[in-house]
PDB file of C-alpha atoms and ligand atoms in Angstrom:
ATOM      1  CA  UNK A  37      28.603  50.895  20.683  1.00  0.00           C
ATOM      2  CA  UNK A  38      27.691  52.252  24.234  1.00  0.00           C
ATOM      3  CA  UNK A  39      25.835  50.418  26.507  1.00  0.00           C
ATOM      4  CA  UNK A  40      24.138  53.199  29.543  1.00  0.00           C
ATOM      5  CA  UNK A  41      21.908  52.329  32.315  1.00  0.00           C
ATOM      6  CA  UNK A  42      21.555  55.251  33.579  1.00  0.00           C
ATOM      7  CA  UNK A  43      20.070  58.442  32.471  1.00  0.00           C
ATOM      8  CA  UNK A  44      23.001  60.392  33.606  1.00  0.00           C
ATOM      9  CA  UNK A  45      25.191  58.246  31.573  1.00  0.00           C
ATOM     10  CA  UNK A  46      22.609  58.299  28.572  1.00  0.00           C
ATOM     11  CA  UNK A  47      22.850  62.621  28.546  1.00  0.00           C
ATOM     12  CA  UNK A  48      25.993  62.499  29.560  1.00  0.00           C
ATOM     13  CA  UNK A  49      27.639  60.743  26.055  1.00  0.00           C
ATOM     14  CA  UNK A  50      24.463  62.367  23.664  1.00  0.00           C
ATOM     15  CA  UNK A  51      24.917  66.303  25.165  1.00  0.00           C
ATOM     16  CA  UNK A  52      28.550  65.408  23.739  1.00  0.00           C
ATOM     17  CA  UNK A  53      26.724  64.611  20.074  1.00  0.00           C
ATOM     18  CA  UNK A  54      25.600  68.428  20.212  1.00  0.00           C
ATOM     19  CA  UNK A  55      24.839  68.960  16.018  1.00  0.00           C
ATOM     20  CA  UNK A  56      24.185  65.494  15.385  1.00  0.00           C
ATOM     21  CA  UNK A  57      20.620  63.946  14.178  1.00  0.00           C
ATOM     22  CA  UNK A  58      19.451  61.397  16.933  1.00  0.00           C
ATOM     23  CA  UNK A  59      17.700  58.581  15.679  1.00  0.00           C
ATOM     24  CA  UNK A  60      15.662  56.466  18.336  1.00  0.00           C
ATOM     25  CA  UNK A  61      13.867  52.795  18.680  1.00  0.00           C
ATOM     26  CA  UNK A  62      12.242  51.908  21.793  1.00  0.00           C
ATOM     27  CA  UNK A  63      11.956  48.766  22.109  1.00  0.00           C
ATOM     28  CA  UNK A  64      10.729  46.046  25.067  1.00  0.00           C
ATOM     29  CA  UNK A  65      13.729  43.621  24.068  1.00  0.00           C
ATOM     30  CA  UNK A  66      14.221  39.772  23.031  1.00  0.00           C
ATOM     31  CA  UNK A  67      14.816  41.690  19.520  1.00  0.00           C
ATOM     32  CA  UNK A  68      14.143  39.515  15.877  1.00  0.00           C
ATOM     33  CA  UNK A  69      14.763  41.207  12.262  1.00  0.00           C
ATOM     34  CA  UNK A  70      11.891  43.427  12.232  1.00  0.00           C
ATOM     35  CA  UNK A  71      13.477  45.509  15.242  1.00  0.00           C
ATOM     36  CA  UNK A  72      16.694  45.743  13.690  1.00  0.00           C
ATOM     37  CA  UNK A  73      14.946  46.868  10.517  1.00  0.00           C
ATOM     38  CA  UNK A  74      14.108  49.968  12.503  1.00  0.00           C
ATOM     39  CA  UNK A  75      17.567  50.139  13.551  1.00  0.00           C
ATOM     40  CA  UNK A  76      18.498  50.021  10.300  1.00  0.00           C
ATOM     41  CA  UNK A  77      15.616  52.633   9.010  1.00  0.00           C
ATOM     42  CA  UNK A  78      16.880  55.142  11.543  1.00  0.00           C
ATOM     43  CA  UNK A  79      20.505  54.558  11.182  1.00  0.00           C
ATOM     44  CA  UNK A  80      19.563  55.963   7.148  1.00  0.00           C
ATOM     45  CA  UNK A  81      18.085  59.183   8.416  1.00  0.00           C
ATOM     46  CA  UNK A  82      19.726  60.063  11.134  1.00  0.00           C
ATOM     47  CA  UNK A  83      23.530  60.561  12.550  1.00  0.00           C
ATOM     48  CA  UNK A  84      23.716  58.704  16.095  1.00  0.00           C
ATOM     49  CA  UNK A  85      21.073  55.852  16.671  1.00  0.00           C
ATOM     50  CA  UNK A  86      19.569  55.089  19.835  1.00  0.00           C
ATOM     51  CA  UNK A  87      18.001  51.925  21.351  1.00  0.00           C
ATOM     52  CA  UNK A  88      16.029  51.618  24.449  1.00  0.00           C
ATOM     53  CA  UNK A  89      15.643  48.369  26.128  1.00  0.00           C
ATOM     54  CA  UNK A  90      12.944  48.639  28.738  1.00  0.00           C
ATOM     55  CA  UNK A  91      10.271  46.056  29.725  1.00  0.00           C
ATOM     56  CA  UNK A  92       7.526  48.631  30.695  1.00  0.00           C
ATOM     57  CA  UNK A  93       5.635  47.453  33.737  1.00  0.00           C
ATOM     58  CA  UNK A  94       3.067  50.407  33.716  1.00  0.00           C
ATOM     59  CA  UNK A  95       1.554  48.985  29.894  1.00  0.00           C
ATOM     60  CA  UNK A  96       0.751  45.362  31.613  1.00  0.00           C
ATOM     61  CA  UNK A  97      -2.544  44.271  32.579  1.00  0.00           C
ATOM     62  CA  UNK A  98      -2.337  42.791  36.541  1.00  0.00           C
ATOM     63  CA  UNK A  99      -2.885  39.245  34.687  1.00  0.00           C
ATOM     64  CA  UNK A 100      -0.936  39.669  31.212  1.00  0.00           C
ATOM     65  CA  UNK A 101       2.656  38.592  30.689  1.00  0.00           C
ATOM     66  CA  UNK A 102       5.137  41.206  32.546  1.00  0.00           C
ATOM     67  CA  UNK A 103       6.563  38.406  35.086  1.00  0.00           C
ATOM     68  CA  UNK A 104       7.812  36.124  31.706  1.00  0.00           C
ATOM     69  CA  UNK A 105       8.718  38.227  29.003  1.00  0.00           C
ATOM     70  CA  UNK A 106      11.723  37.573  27.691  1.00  0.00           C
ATOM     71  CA  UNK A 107      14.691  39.088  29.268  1.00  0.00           C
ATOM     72  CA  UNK A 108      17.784  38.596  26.345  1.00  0.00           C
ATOM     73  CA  UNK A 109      19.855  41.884  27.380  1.00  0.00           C
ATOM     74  CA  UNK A 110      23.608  40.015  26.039  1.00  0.00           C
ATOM     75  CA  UNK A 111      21.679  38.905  22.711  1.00  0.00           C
ATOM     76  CA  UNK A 112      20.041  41.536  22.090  1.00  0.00           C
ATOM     77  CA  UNK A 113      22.978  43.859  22.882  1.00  0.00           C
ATOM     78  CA  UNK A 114      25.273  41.520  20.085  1.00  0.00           C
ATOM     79  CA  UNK A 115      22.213  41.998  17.343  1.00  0.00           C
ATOM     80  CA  UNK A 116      22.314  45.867  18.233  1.00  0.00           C
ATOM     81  CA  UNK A 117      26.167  46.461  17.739  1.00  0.00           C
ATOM     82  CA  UNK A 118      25.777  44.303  14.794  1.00  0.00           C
ATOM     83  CA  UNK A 119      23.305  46.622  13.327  1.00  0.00           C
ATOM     84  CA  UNK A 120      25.232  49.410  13.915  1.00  0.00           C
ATOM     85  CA  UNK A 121      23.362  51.055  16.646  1.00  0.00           C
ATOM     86  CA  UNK A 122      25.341  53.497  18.523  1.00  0.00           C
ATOM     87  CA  UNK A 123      23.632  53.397  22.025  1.00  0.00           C
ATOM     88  CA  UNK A 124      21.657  50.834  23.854  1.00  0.00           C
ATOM     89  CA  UNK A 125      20.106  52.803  26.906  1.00  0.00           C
ATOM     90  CA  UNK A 126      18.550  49.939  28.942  1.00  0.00           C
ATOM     91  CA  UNK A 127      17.372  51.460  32.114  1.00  0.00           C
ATOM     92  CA  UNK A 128      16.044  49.602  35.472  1.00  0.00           C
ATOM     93  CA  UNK A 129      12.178  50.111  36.315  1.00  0.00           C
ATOM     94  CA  UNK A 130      13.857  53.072  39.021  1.00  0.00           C
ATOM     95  CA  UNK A 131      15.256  54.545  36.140  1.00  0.00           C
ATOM     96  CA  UNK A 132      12.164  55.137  34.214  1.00  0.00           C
ATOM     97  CA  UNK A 133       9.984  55.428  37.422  1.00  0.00           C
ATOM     98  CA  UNK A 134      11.952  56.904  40.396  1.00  0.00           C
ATOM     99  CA  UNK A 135       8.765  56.843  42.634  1.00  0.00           C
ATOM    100  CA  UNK A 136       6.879  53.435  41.386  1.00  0.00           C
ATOM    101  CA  UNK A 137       6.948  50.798  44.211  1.00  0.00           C
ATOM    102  CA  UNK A 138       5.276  48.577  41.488  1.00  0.00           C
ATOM    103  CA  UNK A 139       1.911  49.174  43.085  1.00  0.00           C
ATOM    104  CA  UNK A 140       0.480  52.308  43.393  1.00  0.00           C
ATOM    105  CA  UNK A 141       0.121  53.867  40.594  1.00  0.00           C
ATOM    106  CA  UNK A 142      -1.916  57.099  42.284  1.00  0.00           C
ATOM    107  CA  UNK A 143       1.476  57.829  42.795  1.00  0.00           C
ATOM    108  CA  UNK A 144       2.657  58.065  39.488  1.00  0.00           C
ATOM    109  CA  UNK A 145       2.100  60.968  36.315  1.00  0.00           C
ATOM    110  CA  UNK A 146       0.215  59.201  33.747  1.00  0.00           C
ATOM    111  CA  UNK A 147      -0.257  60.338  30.372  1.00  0.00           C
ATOM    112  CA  UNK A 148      -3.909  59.817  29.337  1.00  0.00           C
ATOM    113  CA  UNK A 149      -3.843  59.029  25.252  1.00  0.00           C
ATOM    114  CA  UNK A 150      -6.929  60.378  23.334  1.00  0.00           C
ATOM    115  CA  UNK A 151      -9.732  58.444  22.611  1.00  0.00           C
ATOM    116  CA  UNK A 152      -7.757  56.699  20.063  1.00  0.00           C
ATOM    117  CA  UNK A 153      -6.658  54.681  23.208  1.00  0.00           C
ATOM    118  CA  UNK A 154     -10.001  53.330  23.743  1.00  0.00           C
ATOM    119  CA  UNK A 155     -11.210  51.214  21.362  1.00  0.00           C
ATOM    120  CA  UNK A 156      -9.580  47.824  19.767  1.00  0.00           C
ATOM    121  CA  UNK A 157      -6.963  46.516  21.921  1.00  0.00           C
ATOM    122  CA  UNK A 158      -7.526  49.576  24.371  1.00  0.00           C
ATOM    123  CA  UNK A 159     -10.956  48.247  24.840  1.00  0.00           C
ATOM    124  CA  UNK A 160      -9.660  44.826  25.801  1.00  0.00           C
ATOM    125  CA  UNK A 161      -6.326  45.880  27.770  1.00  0.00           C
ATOM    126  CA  UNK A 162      -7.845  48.996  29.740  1.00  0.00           C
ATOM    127  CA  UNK A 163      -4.374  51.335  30.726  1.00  0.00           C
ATOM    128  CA  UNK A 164      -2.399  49.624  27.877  1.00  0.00           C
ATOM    129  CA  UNK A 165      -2.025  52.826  26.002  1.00  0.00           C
ATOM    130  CA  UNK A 166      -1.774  54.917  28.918  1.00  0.00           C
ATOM    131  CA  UNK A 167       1.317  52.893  30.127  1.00  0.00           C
ATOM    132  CA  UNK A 168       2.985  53.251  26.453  1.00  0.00           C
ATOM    133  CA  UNK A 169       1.945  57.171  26.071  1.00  0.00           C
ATOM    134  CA  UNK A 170       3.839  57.477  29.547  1.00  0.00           C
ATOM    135  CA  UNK A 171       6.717  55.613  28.693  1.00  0.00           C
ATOM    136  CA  UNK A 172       7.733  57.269  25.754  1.00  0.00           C
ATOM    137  CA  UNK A 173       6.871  60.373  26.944  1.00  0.00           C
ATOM    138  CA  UNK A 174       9.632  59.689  29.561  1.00  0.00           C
ATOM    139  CA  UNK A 175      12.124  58.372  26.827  1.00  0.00           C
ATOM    140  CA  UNK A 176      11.522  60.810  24.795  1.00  0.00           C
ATOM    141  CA  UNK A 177      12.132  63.420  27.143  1.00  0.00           C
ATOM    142  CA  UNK A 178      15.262  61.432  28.367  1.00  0.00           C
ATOM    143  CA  UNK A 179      16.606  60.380  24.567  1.00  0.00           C
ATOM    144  CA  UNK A 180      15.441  63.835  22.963  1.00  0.00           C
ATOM    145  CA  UNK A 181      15.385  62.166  19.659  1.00  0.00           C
ATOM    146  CA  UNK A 182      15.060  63.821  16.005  1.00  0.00           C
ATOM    147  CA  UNK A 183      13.497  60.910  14.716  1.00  0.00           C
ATOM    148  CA  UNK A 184      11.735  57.839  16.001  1.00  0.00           C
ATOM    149  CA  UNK A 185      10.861  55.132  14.649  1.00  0.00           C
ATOM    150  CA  UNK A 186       7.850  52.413  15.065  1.00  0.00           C
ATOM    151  CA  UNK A 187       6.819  48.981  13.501  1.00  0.00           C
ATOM    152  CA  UNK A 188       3.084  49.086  11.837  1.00  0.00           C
ATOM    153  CA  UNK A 189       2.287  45.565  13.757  1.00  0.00           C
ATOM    154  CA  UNK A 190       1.391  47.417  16.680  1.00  0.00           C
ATOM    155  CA  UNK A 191      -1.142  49.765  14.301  1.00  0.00           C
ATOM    156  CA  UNK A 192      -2.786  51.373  16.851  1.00  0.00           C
ATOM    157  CA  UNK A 193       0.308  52.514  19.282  1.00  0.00           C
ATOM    158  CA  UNK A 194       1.621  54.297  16.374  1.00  0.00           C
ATOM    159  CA  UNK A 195      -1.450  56.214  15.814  1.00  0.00           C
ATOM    160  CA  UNK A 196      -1.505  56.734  19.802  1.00  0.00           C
ATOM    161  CA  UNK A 197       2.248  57.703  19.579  1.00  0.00           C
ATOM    162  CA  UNK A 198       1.532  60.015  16.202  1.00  0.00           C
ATOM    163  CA  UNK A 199      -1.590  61.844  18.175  1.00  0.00           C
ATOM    164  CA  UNK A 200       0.709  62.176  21.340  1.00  0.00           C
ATOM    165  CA  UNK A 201       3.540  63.961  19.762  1.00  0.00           C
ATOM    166  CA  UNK A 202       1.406  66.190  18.179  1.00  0.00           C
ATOM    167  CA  UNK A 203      -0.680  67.064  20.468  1.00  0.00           C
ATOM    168  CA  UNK A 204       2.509  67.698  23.313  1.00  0.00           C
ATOM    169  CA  UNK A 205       4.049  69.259  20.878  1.00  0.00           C
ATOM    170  CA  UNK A 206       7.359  66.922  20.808  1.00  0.00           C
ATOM    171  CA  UNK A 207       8.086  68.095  17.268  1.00  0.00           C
ATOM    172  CA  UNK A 208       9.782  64.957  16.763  1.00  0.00           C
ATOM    173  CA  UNK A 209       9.439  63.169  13.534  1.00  0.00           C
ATOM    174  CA  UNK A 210       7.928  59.658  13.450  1.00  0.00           C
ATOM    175  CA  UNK A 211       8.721  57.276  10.615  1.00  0.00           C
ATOM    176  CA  UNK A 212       6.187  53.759  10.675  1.00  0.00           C
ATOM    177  CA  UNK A 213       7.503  50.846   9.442  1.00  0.00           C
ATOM    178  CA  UNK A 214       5.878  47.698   7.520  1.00  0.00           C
ATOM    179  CA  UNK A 215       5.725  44.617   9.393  1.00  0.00           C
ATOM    180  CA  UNK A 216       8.605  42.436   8.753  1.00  0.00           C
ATOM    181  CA  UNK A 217       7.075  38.699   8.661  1.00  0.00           C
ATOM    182  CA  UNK A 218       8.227  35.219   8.299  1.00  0.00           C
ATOM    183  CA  UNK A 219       8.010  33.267   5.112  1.00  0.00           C
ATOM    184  CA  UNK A 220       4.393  32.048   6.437  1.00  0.00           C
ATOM    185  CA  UNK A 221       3.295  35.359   6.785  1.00  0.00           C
ATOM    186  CA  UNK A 222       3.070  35.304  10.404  1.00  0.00           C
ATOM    187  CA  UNK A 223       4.344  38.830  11.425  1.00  0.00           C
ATOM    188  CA  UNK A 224       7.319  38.805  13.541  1.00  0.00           C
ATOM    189  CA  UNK A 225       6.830  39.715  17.267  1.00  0.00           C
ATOM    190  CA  UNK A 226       8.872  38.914  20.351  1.00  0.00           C
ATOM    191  CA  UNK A 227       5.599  36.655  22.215  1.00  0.00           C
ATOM    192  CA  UNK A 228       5.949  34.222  19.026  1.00  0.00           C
ATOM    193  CA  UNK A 229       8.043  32.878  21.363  1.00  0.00           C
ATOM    194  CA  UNK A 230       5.406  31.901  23.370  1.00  0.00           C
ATOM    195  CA  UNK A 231       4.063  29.396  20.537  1.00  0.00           C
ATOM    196  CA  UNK A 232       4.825  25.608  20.392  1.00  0.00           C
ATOM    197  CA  UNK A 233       5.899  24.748  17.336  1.00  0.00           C
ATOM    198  CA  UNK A 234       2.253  23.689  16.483  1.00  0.00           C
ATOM    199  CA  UNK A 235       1.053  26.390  16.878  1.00  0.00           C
ATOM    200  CA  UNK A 236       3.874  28.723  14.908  1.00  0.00           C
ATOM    201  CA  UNK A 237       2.751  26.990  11.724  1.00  0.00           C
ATOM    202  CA  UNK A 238      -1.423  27.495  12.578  1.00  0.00           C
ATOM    203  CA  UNK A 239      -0.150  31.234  13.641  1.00  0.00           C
ATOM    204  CA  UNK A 240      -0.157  32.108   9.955  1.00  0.00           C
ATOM    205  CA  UNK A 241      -3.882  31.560   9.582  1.00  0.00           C
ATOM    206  CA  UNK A 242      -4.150  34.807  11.033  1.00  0.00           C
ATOM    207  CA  UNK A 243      -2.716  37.631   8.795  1.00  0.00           C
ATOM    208  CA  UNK A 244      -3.919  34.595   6.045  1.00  0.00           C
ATOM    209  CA  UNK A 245      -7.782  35.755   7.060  1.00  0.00           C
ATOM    210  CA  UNK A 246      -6.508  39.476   6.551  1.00  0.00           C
ATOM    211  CA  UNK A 247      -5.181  38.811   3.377  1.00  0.00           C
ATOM    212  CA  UNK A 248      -8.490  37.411   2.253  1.00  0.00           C
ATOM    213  CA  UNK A 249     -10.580  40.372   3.528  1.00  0.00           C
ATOM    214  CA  UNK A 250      -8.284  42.403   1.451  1.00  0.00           C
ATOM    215  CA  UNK A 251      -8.983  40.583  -1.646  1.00  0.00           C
ATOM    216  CA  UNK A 252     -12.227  40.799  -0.889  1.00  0.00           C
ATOM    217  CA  UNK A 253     -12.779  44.268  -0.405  1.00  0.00           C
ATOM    218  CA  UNK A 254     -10.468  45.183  -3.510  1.00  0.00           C
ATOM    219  CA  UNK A 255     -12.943  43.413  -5.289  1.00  0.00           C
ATOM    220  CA  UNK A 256     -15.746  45.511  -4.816  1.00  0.00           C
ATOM    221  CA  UNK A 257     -17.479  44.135  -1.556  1.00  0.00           C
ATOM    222  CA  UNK A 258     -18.254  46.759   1.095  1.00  0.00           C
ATOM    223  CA  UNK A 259     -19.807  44.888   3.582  1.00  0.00           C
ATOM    224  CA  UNK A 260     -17.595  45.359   6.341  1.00  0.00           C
ATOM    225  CA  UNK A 261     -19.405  43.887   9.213  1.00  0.00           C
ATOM    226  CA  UNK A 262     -20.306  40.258   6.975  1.00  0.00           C
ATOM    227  CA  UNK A 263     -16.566  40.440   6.075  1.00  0.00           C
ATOM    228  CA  UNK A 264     -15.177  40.900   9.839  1.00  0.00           C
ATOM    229  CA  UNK A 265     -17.763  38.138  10.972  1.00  0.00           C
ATOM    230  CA  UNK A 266     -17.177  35.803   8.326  1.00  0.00           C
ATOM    231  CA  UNK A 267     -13.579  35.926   9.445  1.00  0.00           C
ATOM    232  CA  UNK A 268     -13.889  35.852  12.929  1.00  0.00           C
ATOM    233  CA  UNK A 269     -16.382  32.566  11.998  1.00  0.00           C
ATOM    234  CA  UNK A 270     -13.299  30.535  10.838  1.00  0.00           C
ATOM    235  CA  UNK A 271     -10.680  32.124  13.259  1.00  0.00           C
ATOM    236  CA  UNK A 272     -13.325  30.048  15.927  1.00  0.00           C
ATOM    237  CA  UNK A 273     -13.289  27.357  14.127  1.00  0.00           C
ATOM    238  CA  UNK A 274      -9.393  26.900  13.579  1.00  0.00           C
ATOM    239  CA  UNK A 275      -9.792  27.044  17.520  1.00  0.00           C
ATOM    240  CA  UNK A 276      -8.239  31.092  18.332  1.00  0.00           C
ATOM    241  CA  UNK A 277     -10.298  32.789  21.046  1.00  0.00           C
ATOM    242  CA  UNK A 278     -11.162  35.914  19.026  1.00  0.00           C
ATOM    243  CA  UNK A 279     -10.704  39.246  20.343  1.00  0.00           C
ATOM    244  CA  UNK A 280     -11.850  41.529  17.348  1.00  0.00           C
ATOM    245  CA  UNK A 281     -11.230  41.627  13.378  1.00  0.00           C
ATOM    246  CA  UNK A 282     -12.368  44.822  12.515  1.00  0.00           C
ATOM    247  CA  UNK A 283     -12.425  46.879   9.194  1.00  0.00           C
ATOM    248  CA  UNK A 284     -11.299  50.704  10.196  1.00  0.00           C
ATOM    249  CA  UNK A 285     -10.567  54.001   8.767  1.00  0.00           C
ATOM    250  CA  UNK A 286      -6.866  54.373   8.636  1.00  0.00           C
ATOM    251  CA  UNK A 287      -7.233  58.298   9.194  1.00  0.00           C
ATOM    252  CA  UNK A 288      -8.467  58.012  12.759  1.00  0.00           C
ATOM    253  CA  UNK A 289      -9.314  54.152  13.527  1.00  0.00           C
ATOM    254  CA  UNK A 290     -13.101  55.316  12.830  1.00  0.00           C
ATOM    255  CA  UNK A 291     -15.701  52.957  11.218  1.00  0.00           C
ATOM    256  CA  UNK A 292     -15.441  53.918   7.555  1.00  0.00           C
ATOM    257  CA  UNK A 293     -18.138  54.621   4.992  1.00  0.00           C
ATOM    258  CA  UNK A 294     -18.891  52.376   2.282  1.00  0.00           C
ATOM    259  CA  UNK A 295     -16.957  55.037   0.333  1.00  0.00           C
ATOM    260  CA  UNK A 296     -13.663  54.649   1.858  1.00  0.00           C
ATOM    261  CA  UNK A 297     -10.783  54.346  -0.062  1.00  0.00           C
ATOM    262  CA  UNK A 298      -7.901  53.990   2.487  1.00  0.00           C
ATOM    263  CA  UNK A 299      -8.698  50.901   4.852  1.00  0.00           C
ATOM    264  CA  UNK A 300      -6.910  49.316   7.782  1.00  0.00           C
ATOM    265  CA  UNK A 301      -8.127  45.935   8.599  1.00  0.00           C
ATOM    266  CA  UNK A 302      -7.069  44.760  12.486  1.00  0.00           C
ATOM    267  CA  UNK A 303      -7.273  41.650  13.813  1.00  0.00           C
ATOM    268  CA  UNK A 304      -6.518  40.367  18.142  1.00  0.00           C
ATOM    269  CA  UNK A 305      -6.596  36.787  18.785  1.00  0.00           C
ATOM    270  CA  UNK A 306      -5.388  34.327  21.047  1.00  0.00           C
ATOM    271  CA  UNK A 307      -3.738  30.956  20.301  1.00  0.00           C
ATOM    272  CA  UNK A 308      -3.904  28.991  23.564  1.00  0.00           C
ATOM    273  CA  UNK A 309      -2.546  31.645  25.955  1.00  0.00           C
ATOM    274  CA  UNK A 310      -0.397  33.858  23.679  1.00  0.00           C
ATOM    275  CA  UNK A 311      -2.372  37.034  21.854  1.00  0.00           C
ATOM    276  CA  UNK A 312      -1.431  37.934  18.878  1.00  0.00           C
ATOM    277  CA  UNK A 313      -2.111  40.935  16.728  1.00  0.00           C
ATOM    278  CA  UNK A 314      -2.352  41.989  13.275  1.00  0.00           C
ATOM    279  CA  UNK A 315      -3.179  43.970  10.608  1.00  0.00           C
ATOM    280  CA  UNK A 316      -3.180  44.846   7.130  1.00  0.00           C
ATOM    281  CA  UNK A 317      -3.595  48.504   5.063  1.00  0.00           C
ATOM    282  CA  UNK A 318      -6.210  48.549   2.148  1.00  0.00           C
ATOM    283  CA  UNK A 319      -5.815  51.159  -0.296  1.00  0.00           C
ATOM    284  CA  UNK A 320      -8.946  51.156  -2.805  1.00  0.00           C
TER     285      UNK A 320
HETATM  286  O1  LIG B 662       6.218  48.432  21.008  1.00  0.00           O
HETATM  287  C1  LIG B 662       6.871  48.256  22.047  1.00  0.00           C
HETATM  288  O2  LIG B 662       7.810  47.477  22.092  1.00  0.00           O
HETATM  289  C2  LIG B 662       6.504  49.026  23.306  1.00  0.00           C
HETATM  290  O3  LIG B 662       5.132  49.201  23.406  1.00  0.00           O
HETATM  291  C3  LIG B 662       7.237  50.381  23.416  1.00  0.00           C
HETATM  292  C4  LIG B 662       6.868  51.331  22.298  1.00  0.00           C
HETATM  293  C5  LIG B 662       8.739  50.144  23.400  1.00  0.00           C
HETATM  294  C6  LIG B 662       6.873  51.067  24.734  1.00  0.00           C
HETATM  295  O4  LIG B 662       7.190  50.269  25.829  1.00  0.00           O
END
């Protein structure tokens, strides 16, 4: 396995793969099973596998976690060639943004996602998607993958990332995974690392509310906005700071009709300082 921090290294070993499929997973690092299941997803399609590494300061709110998330390059690198990637490309912020002093970003091309961006967590984190449509623009560009591939925890980036290649015309193919979750049913991420051990076991109360509103709505009830608030109700009470549980469409993230048959429902919540997300597919 090759380990590149530089660009010129990265194009300098994959122009020599000329004829092979590249398969690609950017990731942020501090990597659990449900990355290397997306290792292991593109390693099936695809000849040479890819791995970025790259703790994006651009998709950061000015008070959110950039300064403290985990940093585990060595462990991460071990659980890679384990896996059987083939390259880890982990690039410094220069790298990815030659002229980014780490504060002015007039200074900086920024994709703008469509509206998709907006709404849910892009409502709450204004520039989140913005910062991830611009840094996989850039990988892309710089990995010039075949395939990549994307967890479905973070629902809504893949529909950002889906609208983005399509409509720049990447012609790459995306491949969404299901969320890979402990035996609670909390669904891996790298912040649960954030949680006290407390609050790893409440955690699960979470996707436990989502798996209720399924059950509920496969059993006939439609009522989408009793449903969210019901849930949101006991989130309260089990003392998260809610962000939004909402019931969406999982064509376009719209509000569906009572007629809907395919359903996302998404959930953002906070348990003490760390935010969580979630979500679950319906299909009726
Ligand atoms: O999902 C993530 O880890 C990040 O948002 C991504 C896609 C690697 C972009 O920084």
């Amino acid at each position: 396995m090759q380990l590149f921090h530089t660009l010129r290294e990265l194009r300098a070993f994959l122009d020599g793969c000329a004829g092979n499929r590249i398969g690609f997973v950017p990731t942020m690092g501090n990597l659990h099973a449900g990355h290397c299941q997306l290792v292991s997803q593109a390693k099936n399609r695809t000849d040479i596998v890819v791995v970025s590494i790259f703790v994006n300061p651009l998709q950061f709110g000015a008070n959110e976690d950039f300064g403290s998330y985990p940093r585990t390059l060595q462990a991460d690198v071990e659980q890679l060639r384990a896996v059987g990637a083939d390259v880890v490309f982990a690039p410094g912020v220069d790298e990815v943004y030659p002229d980014f002093n780490g504060q002015d970003l007039m200074q900086q091309v920024i994709v703008q996602p469509s509206s998709l961006a907006d709404i849910l967590c892009g409502a709450s984190r204004p520039g989140h998607f913005a910062g991830v449509a611009t840094v996989v623009t850039k990988l892309f560009h710089m990995v010039k993958p075949d395939l990549a591939v994307f967890g479905k925890k973070d629902y809504q980036q893949l529909m950002v990332i889906r609208s983005l290649v399509r409509q720049l015309n990447f012609g790459i193919e995306i491949l969404g995974m299901d969320t890979m979750r402990e035996p609670s049913g909390l669904a891996m991420s790298s912040r649960n690392g954030y949680l006290t051990a407390q609050q790893k076991n409440q955690a699960a109360q979470l996707y436990a509310q989502l798996q209720g509103m399924r059950t509920a709505l496969q059993h006939g009830r439609r009522d989408y906005i009793a449903l969210c608030q019901g849930s949101i109700s006991v989130l309260k009470q089990q003392g998260w700071q809610v962000d939004y549980v909402e019931i969406r469409s999982q064509l376009d993230l719209s509000e569906p009709s009572e007629d809907e048959t395919e359903l996302v429902i998404l959930a953002a919540a906070k348990l003490g300082s760390t935010r969580l997300i979630d979500n679950c597919e319906v299909n009726l």
